[in-house]
Short mmCIF file of C-alpha atoms in Angstrom, two decimals:
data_model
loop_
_atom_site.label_atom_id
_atom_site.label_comp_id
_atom_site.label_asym_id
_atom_site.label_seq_id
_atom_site.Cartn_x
_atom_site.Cartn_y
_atom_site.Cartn_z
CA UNK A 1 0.05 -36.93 -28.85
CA UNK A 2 -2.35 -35.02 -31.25
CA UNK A 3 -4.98 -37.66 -30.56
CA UNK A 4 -4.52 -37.40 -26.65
CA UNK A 5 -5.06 -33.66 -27.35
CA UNK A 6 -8.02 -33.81 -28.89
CA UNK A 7 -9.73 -36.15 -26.48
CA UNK A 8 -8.44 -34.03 -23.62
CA UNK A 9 -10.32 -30.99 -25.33
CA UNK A 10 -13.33 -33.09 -25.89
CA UNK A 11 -13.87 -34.67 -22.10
CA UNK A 12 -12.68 -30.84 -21.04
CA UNK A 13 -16.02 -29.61 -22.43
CA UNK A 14 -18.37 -32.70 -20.99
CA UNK A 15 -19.67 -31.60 -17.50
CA UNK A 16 -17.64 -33.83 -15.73
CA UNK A 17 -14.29 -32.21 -17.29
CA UNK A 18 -15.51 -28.60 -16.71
CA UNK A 19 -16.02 -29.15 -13.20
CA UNK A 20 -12.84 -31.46 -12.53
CA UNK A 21 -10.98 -28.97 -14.34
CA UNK A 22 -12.65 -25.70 -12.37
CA UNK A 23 -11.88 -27.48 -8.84
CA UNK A 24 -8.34 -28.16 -9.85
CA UNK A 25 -7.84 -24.63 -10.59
CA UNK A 26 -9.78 -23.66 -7.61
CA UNK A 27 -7.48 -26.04 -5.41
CA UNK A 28 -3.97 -25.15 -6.45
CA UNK A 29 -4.08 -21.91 -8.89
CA UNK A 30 -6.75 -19.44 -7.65
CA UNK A 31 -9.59 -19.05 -5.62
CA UNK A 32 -11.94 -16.11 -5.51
CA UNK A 33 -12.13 -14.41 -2.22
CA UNK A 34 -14.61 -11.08 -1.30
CA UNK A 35 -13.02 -8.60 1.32
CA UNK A 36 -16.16 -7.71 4.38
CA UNK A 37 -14.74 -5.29 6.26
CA UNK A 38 -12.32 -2.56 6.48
CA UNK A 39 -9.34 -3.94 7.80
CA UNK A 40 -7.09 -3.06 4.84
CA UNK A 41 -8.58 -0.19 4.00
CA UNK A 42 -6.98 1.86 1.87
CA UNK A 43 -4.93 -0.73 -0.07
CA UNK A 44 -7.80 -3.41 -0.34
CA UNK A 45 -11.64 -1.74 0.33
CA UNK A 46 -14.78 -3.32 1.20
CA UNK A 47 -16.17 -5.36 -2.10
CA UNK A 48 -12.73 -5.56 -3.60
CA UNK A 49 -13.24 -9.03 -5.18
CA UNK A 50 -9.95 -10.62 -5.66
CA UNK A 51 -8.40 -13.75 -6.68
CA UNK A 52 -5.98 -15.43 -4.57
CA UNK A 53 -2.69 -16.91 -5.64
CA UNK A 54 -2.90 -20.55 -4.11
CA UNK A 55 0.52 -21.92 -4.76
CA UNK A 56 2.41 -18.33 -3.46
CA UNK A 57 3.78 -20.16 -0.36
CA UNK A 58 3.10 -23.69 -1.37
CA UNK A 59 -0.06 -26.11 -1.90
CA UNK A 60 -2.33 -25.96 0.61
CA UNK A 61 -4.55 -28.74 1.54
CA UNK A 62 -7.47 -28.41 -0.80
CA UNK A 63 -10.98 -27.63 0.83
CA UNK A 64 -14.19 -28.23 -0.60
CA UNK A 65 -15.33 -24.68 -1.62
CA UNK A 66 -17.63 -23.27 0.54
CA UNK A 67 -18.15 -25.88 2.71
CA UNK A 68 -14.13 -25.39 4.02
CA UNK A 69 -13.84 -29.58 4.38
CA UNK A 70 -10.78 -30.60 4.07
CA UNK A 71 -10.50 -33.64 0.88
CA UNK A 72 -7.28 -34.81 2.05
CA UNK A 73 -5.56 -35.84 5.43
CA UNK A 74 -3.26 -33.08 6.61
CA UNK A 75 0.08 -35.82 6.23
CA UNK A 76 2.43 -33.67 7.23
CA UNK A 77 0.91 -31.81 10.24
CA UNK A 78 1.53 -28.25 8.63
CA UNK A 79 -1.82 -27.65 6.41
CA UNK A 80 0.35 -28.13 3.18
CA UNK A 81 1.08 -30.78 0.56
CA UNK A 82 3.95 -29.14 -0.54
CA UNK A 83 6.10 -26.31 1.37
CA UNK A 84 6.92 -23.45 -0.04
CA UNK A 85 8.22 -19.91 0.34
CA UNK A 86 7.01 -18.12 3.84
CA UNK A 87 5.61 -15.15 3.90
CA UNK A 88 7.70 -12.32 4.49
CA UNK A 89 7.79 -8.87 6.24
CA UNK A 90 5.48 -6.85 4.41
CA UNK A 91 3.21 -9.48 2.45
CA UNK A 92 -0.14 -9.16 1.93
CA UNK A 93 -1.55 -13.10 3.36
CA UNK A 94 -4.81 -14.68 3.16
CA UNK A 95 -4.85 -17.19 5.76
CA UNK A 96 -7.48 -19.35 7.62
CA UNK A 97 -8.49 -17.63 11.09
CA UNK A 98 -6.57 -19.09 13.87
CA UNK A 99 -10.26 -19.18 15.95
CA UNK A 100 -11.98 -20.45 13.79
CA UNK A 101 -10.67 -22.44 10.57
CA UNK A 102 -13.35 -21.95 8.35
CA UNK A 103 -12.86 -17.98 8.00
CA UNK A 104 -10.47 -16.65 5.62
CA UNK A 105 -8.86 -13.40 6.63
CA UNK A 106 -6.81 -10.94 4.99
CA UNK A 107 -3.86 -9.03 6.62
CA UNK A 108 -0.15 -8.03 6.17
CA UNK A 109 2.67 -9.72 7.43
CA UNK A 110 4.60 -7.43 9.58
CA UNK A 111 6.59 -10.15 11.69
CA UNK A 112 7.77 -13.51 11.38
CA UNK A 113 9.41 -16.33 13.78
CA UNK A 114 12.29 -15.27 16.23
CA UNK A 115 11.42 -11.55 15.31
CA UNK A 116 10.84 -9.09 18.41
CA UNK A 117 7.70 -6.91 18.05
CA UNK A 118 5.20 -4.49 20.67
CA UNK A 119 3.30 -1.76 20.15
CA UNK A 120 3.37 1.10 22.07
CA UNK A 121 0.75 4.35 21.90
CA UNK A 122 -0.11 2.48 18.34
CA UNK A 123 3.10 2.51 16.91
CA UNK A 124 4.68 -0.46 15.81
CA UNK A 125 8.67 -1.43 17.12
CA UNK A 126 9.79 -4.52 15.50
CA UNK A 127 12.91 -6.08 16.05
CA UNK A 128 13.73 -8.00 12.98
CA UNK A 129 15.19 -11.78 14.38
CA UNK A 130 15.83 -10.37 17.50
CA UNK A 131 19.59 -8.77 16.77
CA UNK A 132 20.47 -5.33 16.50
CA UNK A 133 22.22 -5.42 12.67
CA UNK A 134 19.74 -7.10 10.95
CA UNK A 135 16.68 -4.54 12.34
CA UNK A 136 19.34 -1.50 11.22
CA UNK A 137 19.56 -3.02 7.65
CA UNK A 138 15.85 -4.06 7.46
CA UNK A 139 14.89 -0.14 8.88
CA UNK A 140 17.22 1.41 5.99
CA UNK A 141 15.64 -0.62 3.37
CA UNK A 142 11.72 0.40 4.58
CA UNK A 143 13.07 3.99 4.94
CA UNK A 144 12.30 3.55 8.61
CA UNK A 145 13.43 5.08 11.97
CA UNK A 146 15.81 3.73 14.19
CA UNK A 147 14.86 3.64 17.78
CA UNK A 148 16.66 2.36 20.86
CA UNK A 149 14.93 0.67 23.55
CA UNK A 150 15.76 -1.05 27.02
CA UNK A 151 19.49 -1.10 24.77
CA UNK A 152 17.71 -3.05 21.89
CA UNK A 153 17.35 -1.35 18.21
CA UNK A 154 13.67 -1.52 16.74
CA UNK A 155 12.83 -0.22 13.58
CA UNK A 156 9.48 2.60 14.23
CA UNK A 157 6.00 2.02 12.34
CA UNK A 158 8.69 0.44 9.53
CA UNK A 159 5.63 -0.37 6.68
CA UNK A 160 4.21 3.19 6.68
CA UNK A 161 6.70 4.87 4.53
CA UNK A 162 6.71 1.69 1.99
CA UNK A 163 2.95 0.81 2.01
CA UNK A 164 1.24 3.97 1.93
CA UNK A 165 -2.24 2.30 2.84
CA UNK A 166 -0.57 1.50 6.15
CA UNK A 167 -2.90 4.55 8.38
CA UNK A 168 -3.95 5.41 11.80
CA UNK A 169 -7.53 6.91 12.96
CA UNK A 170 -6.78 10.21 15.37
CA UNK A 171 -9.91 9.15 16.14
CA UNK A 172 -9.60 6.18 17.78
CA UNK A 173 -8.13 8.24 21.25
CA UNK A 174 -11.54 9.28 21.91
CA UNK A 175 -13.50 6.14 21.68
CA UNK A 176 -11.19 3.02 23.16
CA UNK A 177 -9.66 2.21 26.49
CA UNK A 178 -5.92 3.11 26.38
CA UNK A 179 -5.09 -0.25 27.62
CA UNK A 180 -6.48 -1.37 24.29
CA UNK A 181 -4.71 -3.97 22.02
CA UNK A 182 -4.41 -1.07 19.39
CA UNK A 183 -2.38 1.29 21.86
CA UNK A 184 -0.29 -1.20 23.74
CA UNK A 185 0.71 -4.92 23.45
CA UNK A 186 3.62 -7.10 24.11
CA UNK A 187 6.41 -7.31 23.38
CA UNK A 188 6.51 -10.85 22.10
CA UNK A 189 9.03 -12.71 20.49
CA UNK A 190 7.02 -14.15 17.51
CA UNK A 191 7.31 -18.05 17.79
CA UNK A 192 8.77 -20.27 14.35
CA UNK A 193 7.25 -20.71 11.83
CA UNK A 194 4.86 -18.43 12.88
CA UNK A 195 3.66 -15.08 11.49
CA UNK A 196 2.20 -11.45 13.33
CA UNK A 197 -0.28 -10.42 11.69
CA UNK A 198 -1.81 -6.91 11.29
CA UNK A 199 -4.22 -4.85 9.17
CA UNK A 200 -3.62 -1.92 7.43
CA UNK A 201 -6.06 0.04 8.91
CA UNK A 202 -4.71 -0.37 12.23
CA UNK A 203 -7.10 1.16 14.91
CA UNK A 204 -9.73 -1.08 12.85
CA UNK A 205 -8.71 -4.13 12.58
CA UNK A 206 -9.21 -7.26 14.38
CA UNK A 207 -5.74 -8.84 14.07
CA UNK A 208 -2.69 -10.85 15.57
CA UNK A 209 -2.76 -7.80 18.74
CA UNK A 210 -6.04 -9.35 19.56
CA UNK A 211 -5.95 -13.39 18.74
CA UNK A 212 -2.18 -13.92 18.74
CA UNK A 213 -0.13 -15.18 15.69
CA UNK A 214 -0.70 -17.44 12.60
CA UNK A 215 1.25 -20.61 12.20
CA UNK A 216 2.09 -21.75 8.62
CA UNK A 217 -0.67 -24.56 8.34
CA UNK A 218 -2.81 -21.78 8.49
CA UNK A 219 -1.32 -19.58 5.48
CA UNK A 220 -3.78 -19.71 1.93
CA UNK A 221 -1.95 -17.63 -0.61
CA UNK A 222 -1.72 -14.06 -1.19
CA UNK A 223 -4.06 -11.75 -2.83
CA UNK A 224 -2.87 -11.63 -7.29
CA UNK A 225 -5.06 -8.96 -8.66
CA UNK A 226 -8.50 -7.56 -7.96
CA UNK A 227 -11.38 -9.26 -11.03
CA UNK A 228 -14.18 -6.88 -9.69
CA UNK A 229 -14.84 -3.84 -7.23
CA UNK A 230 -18.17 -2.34 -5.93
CA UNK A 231 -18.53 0.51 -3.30
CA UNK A 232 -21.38 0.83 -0.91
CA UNK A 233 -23.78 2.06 -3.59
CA UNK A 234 -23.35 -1.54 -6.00
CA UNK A 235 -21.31 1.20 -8.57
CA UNK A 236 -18.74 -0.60 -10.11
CA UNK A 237 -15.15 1.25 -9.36
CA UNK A 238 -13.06 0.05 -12.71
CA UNK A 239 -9.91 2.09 -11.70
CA UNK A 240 -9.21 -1.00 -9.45
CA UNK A 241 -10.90 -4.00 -11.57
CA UNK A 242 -7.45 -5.91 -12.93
CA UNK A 243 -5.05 -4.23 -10.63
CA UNK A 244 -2.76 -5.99 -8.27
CA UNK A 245 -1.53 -5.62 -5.37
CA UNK A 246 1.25 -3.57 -6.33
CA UNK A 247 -0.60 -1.68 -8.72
CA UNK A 248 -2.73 -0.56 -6.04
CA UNK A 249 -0.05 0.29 -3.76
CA UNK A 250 1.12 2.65 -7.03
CA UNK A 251 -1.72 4.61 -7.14
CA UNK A 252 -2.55 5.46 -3.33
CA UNK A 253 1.61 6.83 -3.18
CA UNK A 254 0.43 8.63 -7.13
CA UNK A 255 -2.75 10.01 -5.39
CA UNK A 256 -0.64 10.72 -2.12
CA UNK A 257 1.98 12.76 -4.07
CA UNK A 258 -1.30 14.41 -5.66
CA UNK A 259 -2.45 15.76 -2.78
CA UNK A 260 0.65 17.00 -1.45
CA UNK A 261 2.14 18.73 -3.65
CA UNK A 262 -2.10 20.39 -3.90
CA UNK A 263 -1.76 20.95 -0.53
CA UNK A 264 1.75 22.56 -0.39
CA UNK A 265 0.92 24.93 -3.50
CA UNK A 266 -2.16 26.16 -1.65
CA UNK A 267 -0.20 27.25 1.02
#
């Protein structure tokens, strides 16, 4: 065993075992992903550089980095050599875009399969599998409002009290069509095995209102922690480089508390 050991570390430092080695960890443990645009703004920002967690909801088909070709046949017909957990209401998923395969987006989950959803003067009613006592339990946990529609329950905007990145622009009345995506769509009933998918920023982001949901073959991994940050100006912003996703989410409610309680002692 000690003798396998040692010739594992020796071939692990020849070329060919550093870059076997690299692409298996790039296949099935992490691979590094840049965020472009403001979509999740303010829980992930432009030049957050971030590692994904590969095996979060099973092993995807590897892809030749960069080049996005696939080095195995898809055998099972859902993008994965081995299932795993789905995604659920609330997760942050990196998955290949629907239009074109390629492209690796970055949204939250805010619906899966058999779940009722629209969105109405850009608020969000979700349904949670359809059925009136599991959206009551599922709006109590998020801290969310209970609404009644057409005699169906739907939890209101039910990730803004639990995800405090989750944000509207007041702005966005005066510049789009109010038949826009943003201010009304649906409702849909989300199909199996499928997941709605919307950004954080929500009157900027080019999501499931726009190209319709993401099926599972399509699902990456979810974003593990952030390994380097820049903002417009190439300064580095270390109060993020390390964190995770959570530990983000910790410090915009910290920073939100912050500013309340600033804002209620000036009055």
């Amino acid at each position: 065993m000690k003798k396998k050991l040692i010739n594992f570390y020796h071939w692990s430092n020849t070329w060919t075992g550093t870059i076997v080695l690299v692409l298996i960890f790039m296949f099935f443990i992490a691979q590094a992903f840049l965020i472009p645009s403001g979509s999740m703004k303010n829980t992930l920002l432009i030049h957050d550089a971030l590692f994904a967690k590969k095996f979060a909801y099973g092993v995807p088909i590897p892809h030749i980095p960069w080049l996005e070709i696939p080095i195995l046949p898809d055998f099972r017909g859902d993008g994965h050599l081995i299932d795993g957990p789905k995604p659920k209401r609330g997760d942050i998923v990196i998955f290949r875009y629907p239009k074109s395969i390629k492209m690796h987006f970055v949204k939250r989950c805010v619906a899966r399969g058999g779940d009722k959803l629209f969105v109405k003067n850009k608020l969000l009613y979700l349904r949670i599998a359809n059925n009136d006592e599991k959206t009551v339990a599922f709006a109590k946990k998020m801290k969310a409002k209970i609404v009644e529609v057409n005699g169906e329950k739907f939890a209101l905007n039910p990730y803004m009290t639990m995800h405090p990145g989750v944000h509207h622009d007041p702005k966005v009345n005066e510049i789009m069509e109010f038949d826009a995506p943003v201010f009304n769509y649906g409702p849909i009933i989300v199909p199996k095995n499928q997941f709605f998918m919307m950004g954080d920023n929500r009157d900027h982001s080019d999501d499931s209102r726009f190209w319709g949901t993401v099926k599972y073959k399509y699902i990456v991994g979810k974003p593990w922690f952030i390994y380097m940050s820049w903002d417009k100006n190439y300064k580095i912003r270390w109060n993020r480089v390390g964190k995770t996703m959570d530990e983000l989410e910790e410090d915009l409610r910290n920073k939100t508390l912050t500013v309340a309680k600033i804002d209620k002692d000036e009055k």
